[in-house]
Amino acid sequence: MGSVRYKVLIVEDETYIRNSLVRLIDWESIDCVVVNSCESGEEAQEYIRTNEVDIVVSDIRMEGMSGLDLAKAIKD
């Protein structure tokens, strides 16, 4: 294991799935740390504006801003 920890943001509108992604994956084993989890694309976009994130793991189908819309917004 290296000392680099990639900062991961989880974006999932279903609470059970979001919490499971945070808890059940051994993030440390892949040199990652979950810095936050959001329940919507809008919430994630706001978080990203003020916080450093290396990796976003997002649901594609969410009400409001989809995961694809979020990816485009991050890119822009």
Short mmCIF file of C-alpha atoms in Angstrom, two decimals:
data_model
loop_
_atom_site.label_atom_id
_atom_site.label_comp_id
_atom_site.label_asym_id
_atom_site.label_seq_id
_atom_site.Cartn_x
_atom_site.Cartn_y
_atom_site.Cartn_z
CA MET A 1 0.00 0.00 0.00
CA GLY A 2 1.22 3.46 -0.90
CA SER A 3 0.76 6.64 1.05
CA VAL A 4 -1.39 8.27 -1.65
CA ARG A 5 -5.03 8.34 -0.73
CA TYR A 6 -7.42 9.26 -3.52
CA LYS A 7 -10.40 11.24 -2.28
CA VAL A 8 -13.65 9.56 -3.31
CA LEU A 9 -17.12 11.09 -3.42
CA ILE A 10 -20.10 8.70 -3.53
CA VAL A 11 -23.28 10.01 -5.20
CA GLU A 12 -26.36 7.79 -4.90
CA ASP A 13 -29.97 8.74 -4.25
CA GLU A 14 -30.91 5.49 -2.49
CA THR A 15 -29.76 5.61 1.13
CA TYR A 16 -29.19 1.86 1.53
CA ILE A 17 -27.03 1.62 -1.59
CA ARG A 18 -25.11 4.81 -0.76
CA ASN A 19 -24.31 3.61 2.76
CA SER A 20 -23.40 0.14 1.49
CA LEU A 21 -20.92 1.56 -1.02
CA VAL A 22 -19.27 3.54 1.75
CA ARG A 23 -19.11 0.67 4.26
CA LEU A 24 -18.68 -2.53 2.26
CA ILE A 25 -15.85 -1.60 -0.08
CA ASP A 26 -12.36 -1.78 1.42
CA TRP A 27 -11.38 1.66 0.16
CA GLU A 28 -8.09 1.67 2.03
CA SER A 29 -6.92 -1.45 0.16
CA ILE A 30 -7.11 0.52 -3.10
CA ASP A 31 -5.49 3.65 -1.64
CA CYS A 32 -8.75 5.56 -1.38
CA VAL A 33 -10.72 7.32 1.32
CA VAL A 34 -14.39 8.30 1.05
CA VAL A 35 -14.51 12.01 1.87
CA ASN A 36 -18.28 12.39 1.57
CA SER A 37 -21.45 10.83 0.23
CA CYS A 38 -24.26 12.79 -1.41
CA GLU A 39 -27.83 11.88 -2.25
CA SER A 40 -28.14 14.02 -5.38
CA GLY A 41 -26.15 15.37 -8.26
CA GLU A 42 -26.89 18.91 -7.12
CA GLU A 43 -25.55 18.20 -3.63
CA ALA A 44 -22.43 16.59 -5.13
CA GLN A 45 -21.85 19.53 -7.46
CA GLU A 46 -22.03 21.93 -4.51
CA TYR A 47 -19.61 19.78 -2.50
CA ILE A 48 -17.13 19.63 -5.39
CA ARG A 49 -17.15 23.42 -5.73
CA THR A 50 -15.53 23.80 -2.30
CA ASN A 51 -13.73 20.49 -1.71
CA GLU A 52 -11.02 18.54 -3.49
CA VAL A 53 -12.18 15.20 -4.92
CA ASP A 54 -10.17 12.78 -7.08
CA ILE A 55 -12.83 10.17 -7.90
CA VAL A 56 -16.62 10.42 -8.17
CA VAL A 57 -18.64 7.20 -8.00
CA SER A 58 -22.15 8.13 -9.10
CA ASP A 59 -25.47 6.55 -9.87
CA ILE A 60 -26.52 7.34 -13.45
CA ARG A 61 -30.28 7.52 -12.87
CA MET A 62 -31.23 10.02 -10.19
CA GLU A 63 -34.04 12.53 -10.00
CA GLY A 64 -33.04 16.04 -10.94
CA MET A 65 -29.42 15.99 -12.06
CA SER A 66 -28.43 12.57 -13.40
CA GLY A 67 -24.98 11.09 -12.96
CA LEU A 68 -24.25 11.88 -16.61
CA ASP A 69 -25.32 15.50 -16.11
CA LEU A 70 -23.07 15.65 -13.04
CA ALA A 71 -20.11 14.29 -15.02
CA LYS A 72 -20.65 16.94 -17.71
CA ALA A 73 -20.92 19.69 -15.08
CA ILE A 74 -17.69 18.54 -13.42
CA LYS A 75 -15.91 18.45 -16.76
CA ASP A 76 -17.12 21.94 -17.69
#
